[in-house]
Structure formats: structure tokens, C-alpha cells
């Protein structure tokens, strides 16, 4: 069945829904749903998403979305389609740009505005070995001391592992639940579900409807979708090749099928296929 709505994990789709001037109400609603209930964003201003270092030797950073609220607090919102080496280091590096740009010439008391780095991930971290962390959807990280007390509360990293979000439409209890359900399943919808009946989501569905795109927008989206699918294909192939080598090593060592299943996380059928 032909898709009616765009894929929000494409670069084009993500910026269409959250990164355009007309999309600000959607981005504000999403961020307010993600942040604590005591926090409320009233307005946002999009800023230049390309940040340059202070010298020619410094690398530059290009964000998906970079904005500032009415208090001057900074928000970097990144869509990450696939695992990559040093992803966490990259987000920490990105956070240094909105911190450094606050420096004032002359005498300055170093009173910084808060910085939030938000990553929407189309994959799961592989470094959580215990419950509940490995199944959690939202991870909020702040600088803390050895006693778990927050040392500095103006730098926050939030990672959203979308594949871990498994709720059905009847289980959506919060505004954030609805946004994550929308992001994860948008491309599969043929009509707007009744749970998305308010004005913000109506606007989101309208912006995502492919039939409303002009020829240029549609071509740009198709190119972005191809890049996304090609990337997924490469990742899946690499995953299969890695697992295959692991299976071969286990079999060569005489391991049982149960041992291979436990070590790889694959089913018996998947192992036989590989």
C-alpha cells in the first residue's frame, strides 16, 4: 500500500514536521511534552544550525534543529538514524557551541543560559546490560557528583530510543506517549487516528501528507527517503555479516544451538537463515 504520510526519520521529513517556521507550535508542544511538567516553553526562535569554531582549526557543527526559547535557553534537536562510533561524544561536542557562543566581550560573570541536547534515535544503545535501563525509552543525563547529586543543572542530554517505545494506541497515557507513537508509526497510517484529534496533531498530519507536497518538495522527499532506506540496508547487511561470523565461530567451537541463541539474541530460524 502506498504511503499517505512521510517518514519522519528522513532528514526531509523530520525538518518538515519540526524544523520549519510554521512548525514551531509542533516543536514547542513536543519539547514541552518531553521536559518536566514544571518547565514550560512559550516561544522559540530558530537559530543558524551551522555553528563554526572560533578559529580555522576548530571543526564546525551542523545541527538538525537549533533554537532558543524566550528565556535565551538553547535547544539542539538531532535525529539519529543509525548507530555510529562516538555518538555520545558527538552530542557532548555539539553542546560546547551554544555554551561558547554565550561568551560576552569584556567583563563577564559567566552566568550561562541552560543548554538542552535532544537526540531522537532510530536505534537502541547497546551498553545497557541491566533492567530497566536497556528497555527505557527516554534517558535524561545531567552532570552529577559521586553521590548522585546534581553538580550543574544547566546542561542536559536527553536521548529517546524510539524502538523501545512499544505502547499501542490504547496505552497512550501522556502527551509524550502520543508524540512518540506519532513519530514511530506515522508512515504506516492511512488516516489520522482518533487519539490525535487536537489542533497540534491535526497540523502535524496536514504537514506530513504527501498529497499536499509540490513537485519540488516531493522530489526532495523521495531523495531523502532513498538515502534513509539505503542506509538501513547497509546497516542490516553489516549486522547480518557480523552475526554470521559470530555464528561460524560458535559452531567451530562446538557450541550448542541454545548457546548461540543466548549469545546472539537471534531465534533458531534467524540463525538457520544466516
PDB file of N, CA, C and O in Angstrom, residues 35-97:
ATOM      1  N   UNK A  35      10.015  17.647  28.362  1.00  0.00           N
ATOM      2  CA  UNK A  35      10.642  18.251  29.536  1.00  0.00           C
ATOM      3  C   UNK A  35       9.733  18.116  30.761  1.00  0.00           C
ATOM      4  O   UNK A  35       8.546  17.813  30.629  1.00  0.00           O
ATOM      5  N   UNK A  36      10.262  18.322  31.979  1.00  0.00           N
ATOM      6  CA  UNK A  36       9.454  18.175  33.197  1.00  0.00           C
ATOM      7  C   UNK A  36       8.219  19.072  33.183  1.00  0.00           C
ATOM      8  O   UNK A  36       8.192  20.118  32.530  1.00  0.00           O
ATOM      9  N   UNK A  37       7.195  18.650  33.915  1.00  0.00           N
ATOM     10  CA  UNK A  37       5.932  19.394  33.946  1.00  0.00           C
ATOM     11  C   UNK A  37       6.097  20.808  34.482  1.00  0.00           C
ATOM     12  O   UNK A  37       5.294  21.692  34.179  1.00  0.00           O
ATOM     13  N   UNK A  38       7.130  21.020  35.289  1.00  0.00           N
ATOM     14  CA  UNK A  38       7.357  22.343  35.860  1.00  0.00           C
ATOM     15  C   UNK A  38       7.979  23.304  34.844  1.00  0.00           C
ATOM     16  O   UNK A  38       8.106  24.495  35.115  1.00  0.00           O
ATOM     17  N   UNK A  39       8.374  22.767  33.693  1.00  0.00           N
ATOM     18  CA  UNK A  39       9.047  23.573  32.670  1.00  0.00           C
ATOM     19  C   UNK A  39       8.055  23.857  31.543  1.00  0.00           C
ATOM     20  O   UNK A  39       7.315  22.971  31.116  1.00  0.00           O
ATOM     21  N   UNK A  40       8.041  25.080  31.060  1.00  0.00           N
ATOM     22  CA  UNK A  40       7.085  25.449  30.022  1.00  0.00           C
ATOM     23  C   UNK A  40       7.729  26.402  29.019  1.00  0.00           C
ATOM     24  O   UNK A  40       8.147  27.509  29.382  1.00  0.00           O
ATOM     25  N   UNK A  41       7.831  25.968  27.757  1.00  0.00           N
ATOM     26  CA  UNK A  41       8.333  26.839  26.691  1.00  0.00           C
ATOM     27  C   UNK A  41       7.152  27.600  26.106  1.00  0.00           C
ATOM     28  O   UNK A  41       6.138  27.007  25.724  1.00  0.00           O
ATOM     29  N   UNK A  42       7.280  28.909  26.029  1.00  0.00           N
ATOM     30  CA  UNK A  42       6.217  29.752  25.479  1.00  0.00           C
ATOM     31  C   UNK A  42       6.467  30.036  24.005  1.00  0.00           C
ATOM     32  O   UNK A  42       5.561  29.995  23.173  1.00  0.00           O
ATOM     33  N   UNK A  43       7.726  30.299  23.654  1.00  0.00           N
ATOM     34  CA  UNK A  43       8.055  30.651  22.272  1.00  0.00           C
ATOM     35  C   UNK A  43       9.465  30.176  21.951  1.00  0.00           C
ATOM     36  O   UNK A  43      10.295  29.989  22.847  1.00  0.00           O
ATOM     37  N   UNK A  44       9.721  29.969  20.662  1.00  0.00           N
ATOM     38  CA  UNK A  44      11.034  29.546  20.191  1.00  0.00           C
ATOM     39  C   UNK A  44      11.472  30.416  19.026  1.00  0.00           C
ATOM     40  O   UNK A  44      10.643  30.881  18.238  1.00  0.00           O
ATOM     41  N   UNK A  45      12.764  30.588  18.890  1.00  0.00           N
ATOM     42  CA  UNK A  45      13.350  31.262  17.731  1.00  0.00           C
ATOM     43  C   UNK A  45      14.372  30.321  17.111  1.00  0.00           C
ATOM     44  O   UNK A  45      15.279  29.831  17.812  1.00  0.00           O
ATOM     45  N   UNK A  46      14.211  30.017  15.826  1.00  0.00           N
ATOM     46  CA  UNK A  46      15.194  29.171  15.158  1.00  0.00           C
ATOM     47  C   UNK A  46      16.479  29.961  14.957  1.00  0.00           C
ATOM     48  O   UNK A  46      16.453  31.135  14.566  1.00  0.00           O
ATOM     49  N   UNK A  47      17.601  29.290  15.221  1.00  0.00           N
ATOM     50  CA  UNK A  47      18.909  29.904  15.047  1.00  0.00           C
ATOM     51  C   UNK A  47      19.664  29.182  13.934  1.00  0.00           C
ATOM     52  O   UNK A  47      19.243  28.122  13.480  1.00  0.00           O
ATOM     53  N   UNK A  48      20.753  29.779  13.496  1.00  0.00           N
ATOM     54  CA  UNK A  48      21.570  29.171  12.446  1.00  0.00           C
ATOM     55  C   UNK A  48      22.029  27.787  12.896  1.00  0.00           C
ATOM     56  O   UNK A  48      22.672  27.649  13.933  1.00  0.00           O
ATOM     57  N   UNK A  49      21.680  26.748  12.119  1.00  0.00           N
ATOM     58  CA  UNK A  49      22.021  25.395  12.548  1.00  0.00           C
ATOM     59  C   UNK A  49      23.448  24.998  12.193  1.00  0.00           C
ATOM     60  O   UNK A  49      23.883  23.887  12.479  1.00  0.00           O
ATOM     61  N   UNK A  50      24.206  25.904  11.555  1.00  0.00           N
ATOM     62  CA  UNK A  50      25.619  25.640  11.287  1.00  0.00           C
ATOM     63  C   UNK A  50      26.456  26.501  12.214  1.00  0.00           C
ATOM     64  O   UNK A  50      26.422  27.727  12.152  1.00  0.00           O
ATOM     65  N   UNK A  51      27.178  25.861  13.099  1.00  0.00           N
ATOM     66  CA  UNK A  51      27.990  26.562  14.086  1.00  0.00           C
ATOM     67  C   UNK A  51      29.468  26.382  13.756  1.00  0.00           C
ATOM     68  O   UNK A  51      29.939  25.255  13.584  1.00  0.00           O
ATOM     69  N   UNK A  52      30.199  27.455  13.663  1.00  0.00           N
ATOM     70  CA  UNK A  52      31.614  27.412  13.319  1.00  0.00           C
ATOM     71  C   UNK A  52      32.468  27.605  14.555  1.00  0.00           C
ATOM     72  O   UNK A  52      32.096  28.322  15.479  1.00  0.00           O
ATOM     73  N   UNK A  53      33.629  26.958  14.555  1.00  0.00           N
ATOM     74  CA  UNK A  53      34.560  27.121  15.666  1.00  0.00           C
ATOM     75  C   UNK A  53      35.119  28.531  15.698  1.00  0.00           C
ATOM     76  O   UNK A  53      34.994  29.308  14.752  1.00  0.00           O
ATOM     77  N   UNK A  54      35.766  28.842  16.785  1.00  0.00           N
ATOM     78  CA  UNK A  54      36.299  30.192  16.951  1.00  0.00           C
ATOM     79  C   UNK A  54      37.538  30.440  16.104  1.00  0.00           C
ATOM     80  O   UNK A  54      37.888  31.572  15.819  1.00  0.00           O
ATOM     81  N   UNK A  55      38.223  29.366  15.702  1.00  0.00           N
ATOM     82  CA  UNK A  55      39.392  29.506  14.844  1.00  0.00           C
ATOM     83  C   UNK A  55      39.248  28.583  13.644  1.00  0.00           C
ATOM     84  O   UNK A  55      38.377  27.697  13.610  1.00  0.00           O
ATOM     85  N   UNK A  56      40.098  28.773  12.636  1.00  0.00           N
ATOM     86  CA  UNK A  56      40.045  27.930  11.446  1.00  0.00           C
ATOM     87  C   UNK A  56      40.362  26.478  11.749  1.00  0.00           C
ATOM     88  O   UNK A  56      40.025  25.581  10.973  1.00  0.00           O
ATOM     89  N   UNK A  57      41.029  26.228  12.875  1.00  0.00           N
ATOM     90  CA  UNK A  57      41.393  24.871  13.240  1.00  0.00           C
ATOM     91  C   UNK A  57      40.235  24.119  13.899  1.00  0.00           C
ATOM     92  O   UNK A  57      40.260  22.898  13.985  1.00  0.00           O
ATOM     93  N   UNK A  58      39.240  24.860  14.372  1.00  0.00           N
ATOM     94  CA  UNK A  58      38.093  24.226  15.021  1.00  0.00           C
ATOM     95  C   UNK A  58      37.175  23.608  13.980  1.00  0.00           C
ATOM     96  O   UNK A  58      36.941  24.176  12.921  1.00  0.00           O
ATOM     97  N   UNK A  59      36.638  22.463  14.324  1.00  0.00           N
ATOM     98  CA  UNK A  59      35.638  21.847  13.447  1.00  0.00           C
ATOM     99  C   UNK A  59      34.314  22.603  13.569  1.00  0.00           C
ATOM    100  O   UNK A  59      34.062  23.308  14.536  1.00  0.00           O
ATOM    101  N   UNK A  60      33.449  22.399  12.586  1.00  0.00           N
ATOM    102  CA  UNK A  60      32.125  23.006  12.673  1.00  0.00           C
ATOM    103  C   UNK A  60      31.098  21.952  13.070  1.00  0.00           C
ATOM    104  O   UNK A  60      31.346  20.758  12.982  1.00  0.00           O
ATOM    105  N   UNK A  61      29.964  22.406  13.524  1.00  0.00           N
ATOM    106  CA  UNK A  61      28.861  21.515  13.877  1.00  0.00           C
ATOM    107  C   UNK A  61      27.630  21.944  13.095  1.00  0.00           C
ATOM    108  O   UNK A  61      27.334  23.130  12.990  1.00  0.00           O
ATOM    109  N   UNK A  62      26.942  20.974  12.534  1.00  0.00           N
ATOM    110  CA  UNK A  62      25.698  21.255  11.818  1.00  0.00           C
ATOM    111  C   UNK A  62      24.587  20.459  12.492  1.00  0.00           C
ATOM    112  O   UNK A  62      24.594  19.233  12.481  1.00  0.00           O
ATOM    113  N   UNK A  63      23.655  21.180  13.098  1.00  0.00           N
ATOM    114  CA  UNK A  63      22.563  20.533  13.803  1.00  0.00           C
ATOM    115  C   UNK A  63      21.357  20.352  12.875  1.00  0.00           C
ATOM    116  O   UNK A  63      21.177  21.096  11.919  1.00  0.00           O
ATOM    117  N   UNK A  64      20.497  19.371  13.221  1.00  0.00           N
ATOM    118  CA  UNK A  64      19.226  19.252  12.507  1.00  0.00           C
ATOM    119  C   UNK A  64      18.345  20.455  12.841  1.00  0.00           C
ATOM    120  O   UNK A  64      17.809  21.113  11.954  1.00  0.00           O
ATOM    121  N   UNK A  65      18.198  20.719  14.131  1.00  0.00           N
ATOM    122  CA  UNK A  65      17.403  21.868  14.581  1.00  0.00           C
ATOM    123  C   UNK A  65      18.141  22.531  15.743  1.00  0.00           C
ATOM    124  O   UNK A  65      18.585  21.856  16.666  1.00  0.00           O
ATOM    125  N   UNK A  66      18.254  23.846  15.663  1.00  0.00           N
ATOM    126  CA  UNK A  66      18.874  24.613  16.753  1.00  0.00           C
ATOM    127  C   UNK A  66      17.980  25.811  17.022  1.00  0.00           C
ATOM    128  O   UNK A  66      17.682  26.594  16.121  1.00  0.00           O
ATOM    129  N   UNK A  67      17.512  25.934  18.250  1.00  0.00           N
ATOM    130  CA  UNK A  67      16.581  27.010  18.565  1.00  0.00           C
ATOM    131  C   UNK A  67      16.806  27.516  19.986  1.00  0.00           C
ATOM    132  O   UNK A  67      17.539  26.928  20.780  1.00  0.00           O
ATOM    133  N   UNK A  68      16.138  28.616  20.281  1.00  0.00           N
ATOM    134  CA  UNK A  68      16.301  29.300  21.560  1.00  0.00           C
ATOM    135  C   UNK A  68      14.918  29.707  22.055  1.00  0.00           C
ATOM    136  O   UNK A  68      14.083  30.172  21.275  1.00  0.00           O
ATOM    137  N   UNK A  69      14.654  29.526  23.350  1.00  0.00           N
ATOM    138  CA  UNK A  69      13.344  29.927  23.867  1.00  0.00           C
ATOM    139  C   UNK A  69      13.354  31.373  24.342  1.00  0.00           C
ATOM    140  O   UNK A  69      14.369  32.074  24.221  1.00  0.00           O
ATOM    141  N   UNK A  70      12.244  31.802  24.883  1.00  0.00           N
ATOM    142  CA  UNK A  70      12.091  33.211  25.264  1.00  0.00           C
ATOM    143  C   UNK A  70      13.004  33.602  26.422  1.00  0.00           C
ATOM    144  O   UNK A  70      13.240  34.784  26.662  1.00  0.00           O
ATOM    145  N   UNK A  71      13.571  32.623  27.118  1.00  0.00           N
ATOM    146  CA  UNK A  71      14.494  32.897  28.221  1.00  0.00           C
ATOM    147  C   UNK A  71      15.953  32.904  27.762  1.00  0.00           C
ATOM    148  O   UNK A  71      16.849  33.122  28.579  1.00  0.00           O
ATOM    149  N   UNK A  72      16.181  32.617  26.480  1.00  0.00           N
ATOM    150  CA  UNK A  72      17.538  32.543  25.975  1.00  0.00           C
ATOM    151  C   UNK A  72      18.175  31.175  26.125  1.00  0.00           C
ATOM    152  O   UNK A  72      19.353  30.987  25.799  1.00  0.00           O
ATOM    153  N   UNK A  73      17.425  30.193  26.590  1.00  0.00           N
ATOM    154  CA  UNK A  73      17.941  28.833  26.728  1.00  0.00           C
ATOM    155  C   UNK A  73      18.018  28.166  25.348  1.00  0.00           C
ATOM    156  O   UNK A  73      17.182  28.423  24.486  1.00  0.00           O
ATOM    157  N   UNK A  74      19.026  27.317  25.155  1.00  0.00           N
ATOM    158  CA  UNK A  74      19.328  26.756  23.840  1.00  0.00           C
ATOM    159  C   UNK A  74      18.864  25.300  23.752  1.00  0.00           C
ATOM    160  O   UNK A  74      19.011  24.533  24.706  1.00  0.00           O
ATOM    161  N   UNK A  75      18.367  24.937  22.561  1.00  0.00           N
ATOM    162  CA  UNK A  75      17.908  23.570  22.326  1.00  0.00           C
ATOM    163  C   UNK A  75      18.490  23.055  21.010  1.00  0.00           C
ATOM    164  O   UNK A  75      18.277  23.646  19.951  1.00  0.00           O
ATOM    165  N   UNK A  76      19.236  21.974  21.092  1.00  0.00           N
ATOM    166  CA  UNK A  76      19.685  21.250  19.907  1.00  0.00           C
ATOM    167  C   UNK A  76      18.837  19.988  19.812  1.00  0.00           C
ATOM    168  O   UNK A  76      18.775  19.207  20.768  1.00  0.00           O
ATOM    169  N   UNK A  77      18.174  19.791  18.681  1.00  0.00           N
ATOM    170  CA  UNK A  77      17.357  18.602  18.481  1.00  0.00           C
ATOM    171  C   UNK A  77      17.910  17.854  17.280  1.00  0.00           C
ATOM    172  O   UNK A  77      17.936  18.379  16.165  1.00  0.00           O
ATOM    173  N   UNK A  78      18.364  16.632  17.506  1.00  0.00           N
ATOM    174  CA  UNK A  78      19.026  15.842  16.481  1.00  0.00           C
ATOM    175  C   UNK A  78      18.264  14.545  16.216  1.00  0.00           C
ATOM    176  O   UNK A  78      17.835  13.863  17.154  1.00  0.00           O
ATOM    177  N   UNK A  79      18.112  14.219  14.945  1.00  0.00           N
ATOM    178  CA  UNK A  79      17.582  12.917  14.560  1.00  0.00           C
ATOM    179  C   UNK A  79      18.764  12.030  14.202  1.00  0.00           C
ATOM    180  O   UNK A  79      19.606  12.409  13.388  1.00  0.00           O
ATOM    181  N   UNK A  80      18.852  10.867  14.816  1.00  0.00           N
ATOM    182  CA  UNK A  80      19.957   9.952  14.528  1.00  0.00           C
ATOM    183  C   UNK A  80      19.378   8.652  13.979  1.00  0.00           C
ATOM    184  O   UNK A  80      18.691   7.920  14.674  1.00  0.00           O
ATOM    185  N   UNK A  81      19.664   8.382  12.707  1.00  0.00           N
ATOM    186  CA  UNK A  81      19.042   7.238  12.027  1.00  0.00           C
ATOM    187  C   UNK A  81      19.749   5.926  12.280  1.00  0.00           C
ATOM    188  O   UNK A  81      19.160   4.865  12.136  1.00  0.00           O
ATOM    189  N   UNK A  82      21.027   5.978  12.619  1.00  0.00           N
ATOM    190  CA  UNK A  82      21.777   4.735  12.767  1.00  0.00           C
ATOM    191  C   UNK A  82      22.901   4.920  13.769  1.00  0.00           C
ATOM    192  O   UNK A  82      23.362   6.028  14.016  1.00  0.00           O
ATOM    193  N   UNK A  83      23.343   3.806  14.336  1.00  0.00           N
ATOM    194  CA  UNK A  83      24.465   3.848  15.259  1.00  0.00           C
ATOM    195  C   UNK A  83      25.717   4.324  14.530  1.00  0.00           C
ATOM    196  O   UNK A  83      25.926   4.029  13.364  1.00  0.00           O
ATOM    197  N   UNK A  84      26.538   5.036  15.246  1.00  0.00           N
ATOM    198  CA  UNK A  84      27.823   5.439  14.706  1.00  0.00           C
ATOM    199  C   UNK A  84      28.823   5.520  15.849  1.00  0.00           C
ATOM    200  O   UNK A  84      28.450   5.668  17.009  1.00  0.00           O
ATOM    201  N   UNK A  85      30.090   5.385  15.508  1.00  0.00           N
ATOM    202  CA  UNK A  85      31.114   5.470  16.533  1.00  0.00           C
ATOM    203  C   UNK A  85      31.098   6.842  17.196  1.00  0.00           C
ATOM    204  O   UNK A  85      30.920   7.858  16.537  1.00  0.00           O
ATOM    205  N   UNK A  86      31.262   6.844  18.502  1.00  0.00           N
ATOM    206  CA  UNK A  86      31.395   8.073  19.283  1.00  0.00           C
ATOM    207  C   UNK A  86      30.174   8.993  19.162  1.00  0.00           C
ATOM    208  O   UNK A  86      30.301  10.207  19.150  1.00  0.00           O
ATOM    209  N   UNK A  87      28.979   8.394  19.105  1.00  0.00           N
ATOM    210  CA  UNK A  87      27.769   9.209  19.010  1.00  0.00           C
ATOM    211  C   UNK A  87      27.602  10.098  20.242  1.00  0.00           C
ATOM    212  O   UNK A  87      27.267  11.280  20.131  1.00  0.00           O
ATOM    213  N   UNK A  88      27.839   9.533  21.423  1.00  0.00           N
ATOM    214  CA  UNK A  88      27.687  10.325  22.646  1.00  0.00           C
ATOM    215  C   UNK A  88      28.706  11.460  22.677  1.00  0.00           C
ATOM    216  O   UNK A  88      28.383  12.585  23.071  1.00  0.00           O
ATOM    217  N   UNK A  89      29.938  11.156  22.256  1.00  0.00           N
ATOM    218  CA  UNK A  89      30.963  12.193  22.199  1.00  0.00           C
ATOM    219  C   UNK A  89      30.559  13.314  21.255  1.00  0.00           C
ATOM    220  O   UNK A  89      30.820  14.498  21.507  1.00  0.00           O
ATOM    221  N   UNK A  90      29.900  12.947  20.165  1.00  0.00           N
ATOM    222  CA  UNK A  90      29.455  13.954  19.203  1.00  0.00           C
ATOM    223  C   UNK A  90      28.451  14.908  19.844  1.00  0.00           C
ATOM    224  O   UNK A  90      28.536  16.125  19.655  1.00  0.00           O
ATOM    225  N   UNK A  91      27.497  14.368  20.604  1.00  0.00           N
ATOM    226  CA  UNK A  91      26.499  15.245  21.222  1.00  0.00           C
ATOM    227  C   UNK A  91      27.126  16.126  22.301  1.00  0.00           C
ATOM    228  O   UNK A  91      26.725  17.281  22.468  1.00  0.00           O
ATOM    229  N   UNK A  92      28.106  15.588  23.027  1.00  0.00           N
ATOM    230  CA  UNK A  92      28.804  16.416  24.018  1.00  0.00           C
ATOM    231  C   UNK A  92      29.559  17.541  23.310  1.00  0.00           C
ATOM    232  O   UNK A  92      29.542  18.699  23.742  1.00  0.00           O
ATOM    233  N   UNK A  93      30.208  17.192  22.201  1.00  0.00           N
ATOM    234  CA  UNK A  93      30.932  18.209  21.422  1.00  0.00           C
ATOM    235  C   UNK A  93      29.977  19.283  20.914  1.00  0.00           C
ATOM    236  O   UNK A  93      30.260  20.483  20.997  1.00  0.00           O
ATOM    237  N   UNK A  94      28.821  18.863  20.400  1.00  0.00           N
ATOM    238  CA  UNK A  94      27.832  19.821  19.909  1.00  0.00           C
ATOM    239  C   UNK A  94      27.397  20.790  21.005  1.00  0.00           C
ATOM    240  O   UNK A  94      27.130  21.961  20.745  1.00  0.00           O
ATOM    241  N   UNK A  95      27.311  20.290  22.236  1.00  0.00           N
ATOM    242  CA  UNK A  95      26.836  21.139  23.331  1.00  0.00           C
ATOM    243  C   UNK A  95      27.787  22.282  23.638  1.00  0.00           C
ATOM    244  O   UNK A  95      27.385  23.286  24.237  1.00  0.00           O
ATOM    245  N   UNK A  96      29.052  22.149  23.228  1.00  0.00           N
ATOM    246  CA  UNK A  96      30.018  23.204  23.548  1.00  0.00           C
ATOM    247  C   UNK A  96      29.781  24.468  22.730  1.00  0.00           C
ATOM    248  O   UNK A  96      30.153  25.560  23.168  1.00  0.00           O
ATOM    249  N   UNK A  97      29.154  24.351  21.564  1.00  0.00           N
ATOM    250  CA  UNK A  97      28.957  25.524  20.714  1.00  0.00           C
ATOM    251  C   UNK A  97      27.945  26.506  21.308  1.00  0.00           C
ATOM    252  O   UNK A  97      28.231  27.700  21.411  1.00  0.00           O
TER     253      UNK A  97
END
